[in-house]
Coordinates of C-alpha atoms in Angstrom, one line a residue:
M1 CA -55.4 -15.3 -24.7
N2 CA -52.1 -16.1 -26.2
T3 CA -50.8 -12.9 -24.9
L4 CA -51.7 -13.7 -21.3
I5 CA -50.0 -17.1 -21.7
K6 CA -46.9 -15.5 -23.0
I7 CA -46.8 -13.0 -20.1
K8 CA -47.2 -15.8 -17.6
M9 CA -44.4 -17.8 -19.3
L10 CA -42.1 -14.7 -19.2
R11 CA -42.9 -14.1 -15.5
G12 CA -42.2 -17.8 -14.8
S13 CA -38.9 -17.6 -16.6
A14 CA -37.8 -14.5 -14.7
Y15 CA -38.7 -16.2 -11.4
K16 CA -36.7 -19.2 -12.3
D17 CA -33.8 -16.9 -13.3
R18 CA -33.9 -15.3 -9.9
I19 CA -34.0 -18.6 -8.1
A20 CA -31.1 -19.8 -10.2
R21 CA -29.1 -16.7 -9.3
R22 CA -29.8 -17.1 -5.6
T23 CA -29.0 -20.8 -5.7
L24 CA -25.7 -20.1 -7.5
R25 CA -24.8 -17.5 -4.9
D26 CA -25.8 -19.7 -1.9
T27 CA -24.1 -22.8 -3.1
F28 CA -21.1 -21.3 -4.8
D29 CA -18.1 -23.2 -3.5
C30 CA -15.7 -20.2 -3.5
V31 CA -13.6 -21.6 -0.6
N32 CA -12.3 -24.4 -2.9
L33 CA -11.6 -22.4 -6.0
P34 CA -8.3 -23.5 -7.8
D35 CA -5.1 -21.5 -7.4
S36 CA -5.2 -20.6 -11.1
Y37 CA -8.6 -18.8 -10.8
L38 CA -7.7 -17.1 -7.5
L39 CA -4.3 -15.8 -8.7
K40 CA -5.7 -14.4 -11.9
N41 CA -8.8 -12.9 -10.4
C42 CA -8.0 -12.3 -6.8
G43 CA -4.2 -11.9 -6.6
V44 CA -3.8 -14.7 -4.0
N45 CA -3.6 -18.5 -4.0
R46 CA -6.0 -20.7 -2.0
A47 CA -3.7 -20.9 1.1
V48 CA -3.6 -17.1 1.3
F49 CA -7.3 -16.8 0.6
H50 CA -8.1 -19.2 3.5
Q51 CA -5.7 -17.2 5.7
I52 CA -7.6 -14.0 4.9
L53 CA -10.8 -15.7 5.8
R54 CA -9.4 -16.8 9.2
I55 CA -8.0 -13.3 10.0
L56 CA -11.2 -11.4 9.0
E57 CA -13.9 -13.8 10.3
P58 CA -13.7 -12.4 13.9
V59 CA -14.0 -8.7 12.8
V60 CA -16.5 -8.9 9.9
P61 CA -20.1 -8.3 11.0
K62 CA -22.2 -11.5 10.9
T63 CA -25.0 -11.5 8.3
Q64 CA -28.4 -11.5 9.9
R65 CA -30.4 -12.5 6.8
S66 CA -30.8 -16.2 6.0
N67 CA -30.3 -15.5 2.3
G68 CA -27.4 -13.0 2.8
I69 CA -24.2 -13.2 0.9
P70 CA -21.8 -15.7 2.5
F71 CA -18.7 -14.4 4.2
P72 CA -16.2 -16.1 1.9
L73 CA -18.0 -14.7 -1.2
K74 CA -17.8 -11.2 0.4
V75 CA -14.0 -11.5 0.6
L76 CA -13.8 -12.9 -2.9
V77 CA -15.8 -10.0 -4.3
T78 CA -13.5 -7.5 -2.6
L79 CA -10.3 -9.1 -3.7
S80 CA -11.7 -9.2 -7.3
F81 CA -12.4 -5.5 -7.2
L82 CA -9.0 -4.6 -5.7
V83 CA -7.1 -6.8 -8.3
S84 CA -9.1 -5.8 -11.4
G85 CA -9.0 -2.1 -11.0
S86 CA -12.4 -2.2 -12.7
H87 CA -15.6 -0.5 -11.7
Q88 CA -17.8 -2.4 -9.3
K89 CA -20.3 -3.1 -12.1
L90 CA -17.9 -5.3 -13.9
V91 CA -17.1 -7.2 -10.7
G92 CA -20.8 -7.8 -10.1
K93 CA -21.2 -9.2 -13.6
D94 CA -18.5 -11.9 -13.2
F95 CA -20.0 -15.2 -13.9
N96 CA -18.6 -16.6 -10.7
I97 CA -19.7 -13.6 -8.6
N98 CA -23.3 -13.3 -9.6
I99 CA -24.5 -10.5 -7.4
S100 CA -25.8 -7.0 -8.0
Q101 CA -23.7 -3.9 -8.2
K102 CA -25.5 -2.5 -5.1
S103 CA -24.6 -5.6 -3.1
V104 CA -21.0 -5.4 -4.5
S105 CA -20.6 -1.8 -3.2
R106 CA -21.9 -2.8 0.2
V107 CA -19.7 -5.8 0.5
I108 CA -16.6 -4.0 -0.5
K109 CA -17.2 -1.4 2.2
I110 CA -17.6 -4.0 4.8
I111 CA -14.4 -5.9 3.9
I112 CA -12.3 -2.8 3.5
E113 CA -13.4 -1.5 6.9
S114 CA -12.5 -4.9 8.4
L115 CA -9.1 -4.9 6.8
N116 CA -8.5 -1.5 8.3
L117 CA -9.4 -2.9 11.8
I118 CA -6.4 -5.3 11.5
L119 CA -4.0 -2.7 10.0
D120 CA -1.9 -2.4 13.1
Q121 CA -1.5 -6.2 13.3
W122 CA 0.0 -6.5 9.8
V123 CA 1.7 -3.1 9.1
I124 CA 4.1 -2.9 12.1
F125 CA 7.0 -0.5 12.5
P126 CA 9.8 -2.0 14.6
S127 CA 9.3 -0.7 18.1
T128 CA 12.0 -2.6 19.9
V129 CA 15.8 -2.6 19.5
M130 CA 15.8 -6.3 18.6
Q131 CA 13.2 -5.8 15.8
R132 CA 15.2 -2.9 14.4
E133 CA 18.4 -4.9 14.5
Q134 CA 16.8 -7.7 12.5
I135 CA 15.7 -5.2 9.8
K136 CA 19.2 -3.6 9.8
E137 CA 20.7 -7.1 9.2
G138 CA 18.3 -7.7 6.3
F139 CA 19.3 -4.5 4.6
Y140 CA 23.0 -5.0 5.1
R141 CA 22.8 -8.6 3.9
K142 CA 21.0 -7.5 0.7
Y143 CA 22.4 -4.0 0.0
H144 CA 25.5 -3.6 2.1
F145 CA 24.2 -0.3 3.5
P146 CA 24.5 -0.3 7.3
E147 CA 22.1 0.7 10.1
T148 CA 19.0 1.0 7.8
I149 CA 15.6 0.5 9.4
G150 CA 13.5 1.3 6.4
C151 CA 13.1 2.9 2.9
L152 CA 10.6 5.7 2.5
D153 CA 8.8 7.1 -0.5
G154 CA 5.5 8.5 -1.7
T155 CA 3.1 7.4 -4.4
Y156 CA -0.1 9.0 -5.8
V157 CA -3.4 7.2 -5.8
E158 CA -5.8 9.0 -8.1
I159 CA -9.4 9.7 -7.0
V160 CA -12.3 11.6 -8.4
C161 CA -12.6 15.3 -7.5
P162 CA -13.6 15.5 -3.9
R163 CA -16.5 17.7 -2.8
D164 CA -14.6 19.5 0.0
D165 CA -11.1 21.0 0.0
E166 CA -10.4 19.9 -3.6
E167 CA -7.3 22.1 -3.8
A168 CA -5.7 19.9 -1.1
F169 CA -5.9 16.9 -3.4
Y170 CA -4.8 18.5 -6.7
D171 CA -1.3 17.1 -7.3
R172 CA 1.5 18.2 -9.6
K173 CA 0.4 15.8 -12.3
G174 CA -2.8 17.7 -12.7
Q175 CA -5.1 15.1 -11.1
Y176 CA -6.8 14.6 -7.8
S177 CA -5.1 12.0 -5.6
I178 CA -4.2 10.7 -2.2
H179 CA -0.4 11.1 -1.5
A180 CA 0.4 7.9 0.3
Q181 CA 3.7 7.7 2.2
I182 CA 5.1 4.1 2.6
I183 CA 8.1 2.7 4.5
C184 CA 9.3 -0.8 3.8
D185 CA 11.9 -3.3 5.0
A186 CA 14.5 -5.1 3.0
D187 CA 11.9 -7.8 2.0
T188 CA 9.6 -5.1 0.6
R189 CA 7.2 -5.7 3.5
I190 CA 5.4 -2.5 4.4
I191 CA 6.2 -1.4 7.9
A192 CA 4.4 2.0 7.8
V193 CA 1.8 3.7 5.6
C194 CA 0.3 7.2 5.9
C195 CA -2.7 8.1 3.6
R196 CA -4.0 11.2 5.5
F197 CA -2.9 13.8 3.0
G198 CA -3.9 14.8 -0.5
G199 CA -1.8 15.0 -3.6
A200 CA -1.0 18.7 -3.1
A201 CA 1.1 17.9 0.0
S202 CA 4.8 17.4 -0.5
N203 CA 6.8 14.4 0.7
A204 CA 8.7 16.5 3.2
Y205 CA 5.5 18.1 4.6
I206 CA 3.8 14.6 5.1
W207 CA 7.0 13.2 6.6
N208 CA 7.1 16.1 9.1
K209 CA 3.5 15.2 10.2
M210 CA 4.0 11.5 10.5
N211 CA 4.1 10.1 14.1
I212 CA 6.9 7.7 13.1
R213 CA 9.1 10.7 12.3
L214 CA 9.1 11.7 16.0
F215 CA 9.8 8.1 17.0
I216 CA 12.8 7.9 14.8
E217 CA 14.1 11.3 15.7
N218 CA 13.8 10.6 19.4
M219 CA 15.5 7.2 18.9
S220 CA 18.4 9.0 17.2
R221 CA 18.7 11.7 19.8
Q222 CA 18.9 9.0 22.5
G223 CA 22.0 7.6 20.9
E224 CA 20.7 4.7 18.8
T225 CA 22.2 4.5 15.3
G226 CA 19.7 4.0 12.6
W227 CA 18.1 5.8 9.7
I228 CA 15.5 5.8 6.9
I229 CA 16.6 5.9 3.3
D230 CA 15.1 8.2 0.6
N231 CA 15.8 10.9 -2.0
K232 CA 13.1 13.5 -1.4
Y233 CA 13.6 14.7 2.1
P234 CA 16.0 17.1 3.9
Q235 CA 19.1 15.3 5.2
R236 CA 19.1 14.4 8.9
A237 CA 21.1 12.1 11.2
W238 CA 18.1 9.7 11.0
L239 CA 17.3 10.3 7.3
M240 CA 19.9 9.4 4.7
T241 CA 19.7 11.1 1.3
P242 CA 22.0 11.2 -1.8
I243 CA 25.0 13.6 -1.9
L244 CA 24.5 15.9 -4.8
H245 CA 27.2 16.4 -7.4
A246 CA 29.6 13.8 -5.8
P247 CA 32.8 13.4 -7.8
Q248 CA 33.5 10.0 -9.2
G249 CA 35.9 7.8 -7.3
T250 CA 35.3 9.5 -3.9
P251 CA 33.7 8.2 -0.7
E252 CA 30.7 10.4 -1.6
S253 CA 30.1 8.7 -4.9
Q254 CA 30.6 5.3 -3.3
Y255 CA 28.0 6.3 -0.7
N256 CA 25.6 7.3 -3.5
H257 CA 26.0 4.0 -5.2
F258 CA 25.0 2.0 -2.2
Q259 CA 22.4 4.4 -1.0
G260 CA 20.8 4.3 -4.5
R261 CA 20.8 0.5 -4.5
T262 CA 19.1 0.4 -1.1
K263 CA 16.5 2.9 -2.2
T264 CA 15.4 0.6 -5.0
C265 CA 13.8 -1.5 -2.3
I266 CA 10.9 1.0 -1.8
D267 CA 10.6 1.3 -5.6
R268 CA 10.0 -2.4 -5.9
C269 CA 7.7 -2.4 -2.9
I270 CA 5.4 0.2 -4.5
S271 CA 5.7 -1.6 -7.8
K272 CA 4.5 -4.8 -6.3
L273 CA 1.7 -3.1 -4.3
K274 CA 0.2 -1.4 -7.3
G275 CA 1.1 -4.3 -9.7
R276 CA -1.0 -6.7 -7.6
W277 CA -3.8 -4.4 -6.5
Q278 CA -4.5 -2.5 -9.7
C279 CA -7.3 -0.5 -8.3
L280 CA -4.6 1.8 -7.0
Y281 CA -3.7 3.1 -10.5
K282 CA -5.8 1.8 -13.3
R283 CA -8.7 4.2 -12.8
P284 CA -9.5 7.0 -10.4
L285 CA -11.1 5.6 -7.2
H286 CA -14.8 6.8 -7.2
Y287 CA -14.8 7.3 -3.4
T288 CA -14.3 10.1 -0.9
P289 CA -10.6 10.7 0.1
Q290 CA -11.3 9.0 3.5
R291 CA -12.7 5.9 1.8
A292 CA -9.9 5.9 -0.8
A293 CA -7.3 6.0 2.0
K294 CA -8.9 3.0 3.7
I295 CA -8.6 1.1 0.4
V296 CA -4.9 1.9 0.3
N297 CA -4.5 0.7 3.9
A298 CA -6.4 -2.5 3.0
C299 CA -4.1 -3.1 0.0
A300 CA -1.1 -2.7 2.3
V301 CA -2.4 -5.4 4.7
L302 CA -3.0 -7.7 1.7
H303 CA 0.5 -6.9 0.3
N304 CA 2.1 -8.0 3.5
L305 CA 0.1 -11.2 3.6
C306 CA 1.3 -12.0 0.1
I307 CA 4.9 -11.2 0.9
K308 CA 4.8 -13.4 4.0
A309 CA 3.3 -16.3 2.0
G310 CA 6.1 -15.9 -0.7
L311 CA 3.7 -15.5 -3.6
P312 CA 5.2 -14.8 -7.0
D313 CA 5.6 -11.1 -7.8
P314 CA 2.9 -9.6 -9.9
E315 CA 3.6 -7.9 -13.2
P316 CA 5.4 -4.8 -12.0
Y317 CA 3.8 -1.4 -12.0
I318 CA 6.1 1.3 -13.4
E319 CA 5.7 4.9 -12.2
P320 CA 5.1 7.1 -15.3
E321 CA 7.8 9.6 -14.0
S322 CA 10.1 9.8 -11.1
M323 CA 9.8 12.6 -8.6
P324 CA 12.8 15.0 -8.4
T325 CA 15.4 14.8 -5.6
V326 CA 14.8 17.5 -3.1
S327 CA 17.4 20.2 -2.4
E328 CA 18.7 19.9 1.1
M329 CA 17.9 23.5 1.8
T330 CA 14.2 23.4 0.8
E331 CA 11.1 23.0 3.0
M332 CA 13.0 23.7 6.2
T333 CA 10.6 26.2 7.8
D334 CA 9.6 23.8 10.7
D335 CA 13.0 22.3 11.3
N336 CA 16.1 23.3 13.2
M337 CA 18.8 24.1 10.7
N338 CA 21.3 22.6 13.2
D339 CA 19.7 19.2 12.5
L340 CA 20.6 19.6 8.8
Y341 CA 24.3 20.3 9.5
I342 CA 24.5 17.4 12.0
G343 CA 22.9 15.2 9.4
I344 CA 25.3 16.2 6.8
E345 CA 28.2 15.4 9.1
V346 CA 26.8 12.0 10.0
R347 CA 26.4 11.3 6.3
R348 CA 30.0 12.3 5.6
Q349 CA 31.2 9.9 8.3
L350 CA 29.0 7.1 6.9
A351 CA 30.4 7.7 3.4
E352 CA 33.9 7.3 4.8
R353 CA 32.9 4.1 6.6
I354 CA 31.4 2.6 3.5
Y355 CA 34.4 3.6 1.3
Y356 CA 36.9 1.9 3.5
T357 CA 34.9 -1.2 4.6
V358 CA 32.8 -2.3 1.6

């Protein structure tokens, strides 16, 4: 008899626990969480959190169930996952996000997909002359390097071994990864991101496949002066790289100094991106390459929201090792060699211009 009473009591206790968990979830006032909690656990303050809610509300599918997870809590769960870099199980156990791991997984998928739907609204390459002139002014004001419309670099985002084409994702560090290419402006705002290729692809190969490359090339051929800055791509009239073995005190060394200063912009951009959204480096992403690429895109959108809001920089992420500067004669199979020589001459003229005007 006592045993039956104990069983009923245990069942009653478990039922009360379920009701308590549901009540906590349904009544949880996540919209009014303090900045201290949101900055620590979600990477944003309350103002940015509310802005994310306003932006995503039109594109996130509406919950049909009366006891479904509220929309603000879905966003909170996803931000917590992206910031922590922890597995979903830890996110689901957060005392303020008291939902199951299965629900966490479903919620993250929904919000990541929604952030990708608005990617083109928040990661925007300057398509007009006026927009490009504004970016050029920003770079010259900060770095004194003229006619710059962006800084370009790649970064690896580790993933688990994919089921298909695993050799395409095995990078030079001996891990499986997405090789994301990022272009930023002088304020470290991301203006282009490409996550379509695995870690085995080189920077130059990915650059040659990016649609923006054709846009910038055509812009240059039509007579508009402007270029992208980086160290790992063959020199072009629209792509400014360092001058190897430049003697000290020459226009070439002066050019390298200012080119190198300007290039730190993309280093800081990637450092901020990964420093705030630690899922991009703390552990391998346990997703397919396609889903992992969407997570990178989502983080790029959120990164730009934080830059626009002027949030304090996160603890910087430091790349474990820098990638080597490419030789100007490598990986040229798909390019016209004449473009290289024209690019070298344009760079020489730019070096003279910087030497005598800065």
